[in-house]
Short mmCIF file of C-alpha atoms in Angstrom, two decimals:
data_model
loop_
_atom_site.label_atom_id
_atom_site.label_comp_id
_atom_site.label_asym_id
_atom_site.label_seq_id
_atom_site.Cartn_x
_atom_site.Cartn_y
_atom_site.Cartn_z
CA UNK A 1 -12.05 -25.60 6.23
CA UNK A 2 -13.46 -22.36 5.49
CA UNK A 3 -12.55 -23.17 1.42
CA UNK A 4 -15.55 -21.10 0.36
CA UNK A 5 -14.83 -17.78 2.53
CA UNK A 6 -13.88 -14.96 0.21
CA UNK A 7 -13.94 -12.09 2.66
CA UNK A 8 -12.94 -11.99 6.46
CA UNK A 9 -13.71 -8.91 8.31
CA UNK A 10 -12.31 -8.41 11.85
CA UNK A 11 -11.68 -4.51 11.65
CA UNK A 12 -11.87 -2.46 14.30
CA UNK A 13 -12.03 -5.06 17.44
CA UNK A 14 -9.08 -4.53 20.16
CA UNK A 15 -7.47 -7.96 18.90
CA UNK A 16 -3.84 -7.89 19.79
CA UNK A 17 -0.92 -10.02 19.96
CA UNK A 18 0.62 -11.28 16.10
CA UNK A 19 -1.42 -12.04 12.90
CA UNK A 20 -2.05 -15.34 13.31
CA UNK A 21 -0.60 -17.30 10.36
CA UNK A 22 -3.73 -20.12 9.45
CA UNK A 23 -4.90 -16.75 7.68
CA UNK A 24 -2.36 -18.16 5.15
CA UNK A 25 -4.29 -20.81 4.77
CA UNK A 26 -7.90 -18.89 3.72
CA UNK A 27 -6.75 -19.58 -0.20
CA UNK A 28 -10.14 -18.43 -1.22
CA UNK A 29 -10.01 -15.06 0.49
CA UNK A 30 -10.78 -11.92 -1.69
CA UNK A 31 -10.66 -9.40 1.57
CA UNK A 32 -8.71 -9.63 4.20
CA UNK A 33 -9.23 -6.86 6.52
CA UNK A 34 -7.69 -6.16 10.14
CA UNK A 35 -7.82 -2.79 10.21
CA UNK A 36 -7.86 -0.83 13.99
CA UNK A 37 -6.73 -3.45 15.96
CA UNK A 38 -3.75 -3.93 18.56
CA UNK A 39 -2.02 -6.18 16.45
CA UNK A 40 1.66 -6.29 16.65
CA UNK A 41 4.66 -8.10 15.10
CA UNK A 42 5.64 -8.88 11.70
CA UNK A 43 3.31 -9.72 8.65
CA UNK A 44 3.43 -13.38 8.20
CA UNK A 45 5.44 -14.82 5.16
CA UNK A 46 2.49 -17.28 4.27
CA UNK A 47 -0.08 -14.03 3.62
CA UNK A 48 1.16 -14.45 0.51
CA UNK A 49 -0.54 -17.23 -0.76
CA UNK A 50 -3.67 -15.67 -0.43
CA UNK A 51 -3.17 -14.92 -4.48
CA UNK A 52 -6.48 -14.41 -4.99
CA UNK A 53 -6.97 -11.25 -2.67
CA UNK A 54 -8.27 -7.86 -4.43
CA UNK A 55 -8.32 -5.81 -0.78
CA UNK A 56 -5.67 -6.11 1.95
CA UNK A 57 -6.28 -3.80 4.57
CA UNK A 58 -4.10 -4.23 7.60
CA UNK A 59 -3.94 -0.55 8.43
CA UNK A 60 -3.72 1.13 12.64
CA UNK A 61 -2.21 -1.40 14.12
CA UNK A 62 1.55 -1.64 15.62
CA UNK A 63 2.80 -4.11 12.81
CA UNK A 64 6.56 -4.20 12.69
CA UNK A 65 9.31 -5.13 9.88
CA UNK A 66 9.45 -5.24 5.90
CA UNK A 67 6.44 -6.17 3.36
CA UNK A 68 7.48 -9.90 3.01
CA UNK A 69 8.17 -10.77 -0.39
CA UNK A 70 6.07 -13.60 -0.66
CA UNK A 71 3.70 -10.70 -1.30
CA UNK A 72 4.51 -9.97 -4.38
CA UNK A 73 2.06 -12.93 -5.51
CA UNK A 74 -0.98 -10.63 -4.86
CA UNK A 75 -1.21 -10.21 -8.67
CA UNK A 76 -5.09 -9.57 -8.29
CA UNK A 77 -4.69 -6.74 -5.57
CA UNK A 78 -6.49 -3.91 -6.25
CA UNK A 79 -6.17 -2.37 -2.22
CA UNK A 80 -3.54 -2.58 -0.39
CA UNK A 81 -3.62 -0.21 2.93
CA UNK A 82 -1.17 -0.65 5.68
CA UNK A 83 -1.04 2.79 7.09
CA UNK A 84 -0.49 3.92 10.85
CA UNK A 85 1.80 0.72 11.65
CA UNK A 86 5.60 0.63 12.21
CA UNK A 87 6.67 -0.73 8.82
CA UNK A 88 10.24 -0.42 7.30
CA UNK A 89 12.23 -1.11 4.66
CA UNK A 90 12.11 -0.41 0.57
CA UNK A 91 8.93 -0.39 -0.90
CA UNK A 92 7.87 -1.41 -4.41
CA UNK A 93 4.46 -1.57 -5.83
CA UNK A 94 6.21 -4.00 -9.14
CA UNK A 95 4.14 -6.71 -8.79
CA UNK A 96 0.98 -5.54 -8.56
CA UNK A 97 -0.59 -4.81 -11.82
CA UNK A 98 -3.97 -4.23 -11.15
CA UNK A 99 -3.14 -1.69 -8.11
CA UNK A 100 -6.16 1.06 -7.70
CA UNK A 101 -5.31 2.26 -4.24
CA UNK A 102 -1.80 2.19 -2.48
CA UNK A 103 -2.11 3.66 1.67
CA UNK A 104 1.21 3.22 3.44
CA UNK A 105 1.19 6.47 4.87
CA UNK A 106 2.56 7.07 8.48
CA UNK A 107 5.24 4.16 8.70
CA UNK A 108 9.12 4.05 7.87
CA UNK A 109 9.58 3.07 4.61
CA UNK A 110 12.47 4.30 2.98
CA UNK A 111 14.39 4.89 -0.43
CA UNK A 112 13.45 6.67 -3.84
CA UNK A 113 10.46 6.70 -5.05
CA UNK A 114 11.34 4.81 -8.25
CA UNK A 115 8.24 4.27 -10.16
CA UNK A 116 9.81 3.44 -13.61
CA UNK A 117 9.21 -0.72 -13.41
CA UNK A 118 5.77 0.22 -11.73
CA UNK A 119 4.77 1.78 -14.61
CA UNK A 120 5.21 -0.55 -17.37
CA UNK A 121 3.32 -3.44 -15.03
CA UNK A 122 0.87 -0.90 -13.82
CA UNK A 123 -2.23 -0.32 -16.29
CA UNK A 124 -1.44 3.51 -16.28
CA UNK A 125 -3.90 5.54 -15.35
CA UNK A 126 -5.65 3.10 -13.43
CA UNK A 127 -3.85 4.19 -9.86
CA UNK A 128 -6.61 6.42 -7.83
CA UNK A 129 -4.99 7.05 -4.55
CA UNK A 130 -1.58 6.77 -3.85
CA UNK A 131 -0.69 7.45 -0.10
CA UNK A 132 3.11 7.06 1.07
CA UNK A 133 2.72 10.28 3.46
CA UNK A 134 4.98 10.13 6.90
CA UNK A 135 7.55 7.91 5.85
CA UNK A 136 11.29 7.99 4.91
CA UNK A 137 10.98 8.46 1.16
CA UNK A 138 13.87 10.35 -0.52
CA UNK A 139 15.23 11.77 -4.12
CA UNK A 140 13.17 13.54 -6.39
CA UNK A 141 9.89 13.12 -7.60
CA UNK A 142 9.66 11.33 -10.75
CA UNK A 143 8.08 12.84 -14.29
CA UNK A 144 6.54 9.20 -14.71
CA UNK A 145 3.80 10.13 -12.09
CA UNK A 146 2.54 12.44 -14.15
CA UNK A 147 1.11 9.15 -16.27
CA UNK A 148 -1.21 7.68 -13.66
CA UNK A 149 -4.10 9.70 -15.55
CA UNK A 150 -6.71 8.51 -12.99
CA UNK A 151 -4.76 9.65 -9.60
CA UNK A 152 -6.98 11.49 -7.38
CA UNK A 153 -5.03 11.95 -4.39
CA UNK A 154 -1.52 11.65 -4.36
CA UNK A 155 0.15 12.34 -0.56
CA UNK A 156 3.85 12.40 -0.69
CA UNK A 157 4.15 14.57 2.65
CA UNK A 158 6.36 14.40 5.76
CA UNK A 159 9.05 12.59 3.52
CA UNK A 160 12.65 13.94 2.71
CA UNK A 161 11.90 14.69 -1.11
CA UNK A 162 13.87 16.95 -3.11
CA UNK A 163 14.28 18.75 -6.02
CA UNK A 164 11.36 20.39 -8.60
CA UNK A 165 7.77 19.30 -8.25
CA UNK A 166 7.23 17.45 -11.90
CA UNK A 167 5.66 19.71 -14.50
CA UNK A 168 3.30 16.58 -15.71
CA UNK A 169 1.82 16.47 -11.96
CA UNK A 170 -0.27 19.92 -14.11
CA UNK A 171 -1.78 17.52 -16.44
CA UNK A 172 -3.51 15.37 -14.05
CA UNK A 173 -6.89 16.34 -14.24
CA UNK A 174 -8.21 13.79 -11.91
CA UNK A 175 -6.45 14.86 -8.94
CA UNK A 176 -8.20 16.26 -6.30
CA UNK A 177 -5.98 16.12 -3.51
CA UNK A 178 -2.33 17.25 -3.52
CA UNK A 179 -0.07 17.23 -0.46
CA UNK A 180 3.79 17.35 -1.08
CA UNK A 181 4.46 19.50 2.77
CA UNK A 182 7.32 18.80 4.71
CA UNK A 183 9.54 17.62 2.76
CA UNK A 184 13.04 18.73 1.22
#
């Protein structure tokens, strides 16, 4: 059912309760927003077979828990926003290749901002926006970002950074937007 629907739209409705999991079963899905709901609970496992999708946006909700791993068969993402929710856990953007824009601002993940095995996956220069403001990110800020040529905003804010802001973040002459406040 549904085979031919590539994009699914239910943004900004006052759904609530969990994400329901035949989602999973949308194979054919390019978009997959459910943005500005209630929802609440943990993102289902079974998301990730949705390897097709270029645009995940599950941001301002009350979703709970760790980015499944099953998720790291998105190999065609290109958006993935889950901002303003209660996520946890380590974050790694590794899988995702074709990654343009990266929103998980205002949630709780934790641990270093590691980009090293991003970048050799990543088609550098091809990241735009990278938003991981309001979390529990800590360490320094690596060198390597100064090799996403195409960043236009980069928010690293409200985290518990440390150390010397990277001398390459200079040579990014895309960026528009830089917010490194409140952190270490």
């Amino acid at each position: 059912r549904l085979t031919n629907l590539k994009k699914l739209d239910l943004s900004q409705n006052q759904f609530h309760g969990e994400i329901p999991t035949e989602i999973g079963l949308l194979t054919g899905l390019t978009e997959l927003s459910l943005a500005g709901n209630k929802l609440q609970g943990t993102l289902p496992t079974n998301l990730g077979s949705l390897s097709n999708l270029r645009v995940l946006s599950l941001n301002s909700n009350r979703l709970t828990g760790n980015v499944p791993t099953q998720f790291s068969n998105f190999k065609k993402l290109e958006v993935l926003e889950l901002y303003s929710n209660d996520l946890e856990g380590k974050f790694s953007f590794d899988d995702w290749p074709e990654l343009r824009q990266l929103r998980i601002g205002f949630n709780k993940f934790s641990g270093s901002l590691s980009l090293v095995g991003s970048y050799r996956k990543l088609k550098y220069g091809d990241l735009e926006v990278l938003n991981m403001q309001s979390n529990k990110f800590t360490g320094t800020l690596p060198s390597q970002l100064g090799r996403l040529t195409s960043l236009v905003r980069l928010k690293l804010g409200w985290n518990e950074f440390h150390g010397e802001i990277p001398s390459q973040l200079g040579e990014l002459d895309s960026l528009r937007t830089l917010l490194l406040h409140e952190n270490r």
